[in-house]
């Protein structure tokens, strides 16, 4: 009964377009930063902006999972993989799953990013979404996204993404466009401050903020929060090893629904 109540509550709190496709859960790093990762300078928090593939980093894999609101029956997982094409571009694949026994969603995404100048990056993605609901059958939808990153001054990064600039109907539902604009201030090699706003047509603007601190070479500490209906607080930590392995844990506290814990394993070719 608790699972049903929370699942219905989530659906009621989301706009009409997500009655078919729910919002995917962030990975552990993004969750602990309050989701403020559109301008994150690099791939340390996974691929959160298509333009990040334009950094031309070597092969990397990100495997993450979360337990929404502590409900063990609700399973989520995400796998991201990126590959360097040349020093100015890269591409990757993103596979995500979320569901309970009676309702399941899968998302298959291809993305590409390219450096267009010393301080500007551009990327794009194509998503195929598939949903299966017991007694209601299944549905598919195709979505697109565009992301940009710029570094106008050495410490400042600006990022933006738009999802579904040309939305496609799924049955009677038409997904809304989502615009995200943010900034990251790399105050020092040890400290990154992040902030962003997100706008969905049917909802008020959501404001997000996060901070990432490196107290030691191998250790990261993160905290963040986001508004939008209710305020949610995130916190977490990560470990980076010299062989390219990394481990992240994070969680987000919702005042009505409880805590969502998450974990992520990273491997980036040294």
Tab-separated table of C-alpha atoms in Angstrom, residues 115-121 151 157:
chain	number	residue	atom	x	y	z
A	115	UNK	CA	34.365	21.167	-29.481
A	116	UNK	CA	33.644	24.094	-31.812
A	117	UNK	CA	36.324	26.406	-30.404
A	118	UNK	CA	38.640	26.806	-27.466
A	119	UNK	CA	35.724	27.765	-25.217
A	120	UNK	CA	32.569	26.342	-26.804
A	121	UNK	CA	31.084	22.832	-27.005
A	151	UNK	CA	34.002	28.611	-20.749
A	157	UNK	CA	31.438	27.443	-17.095
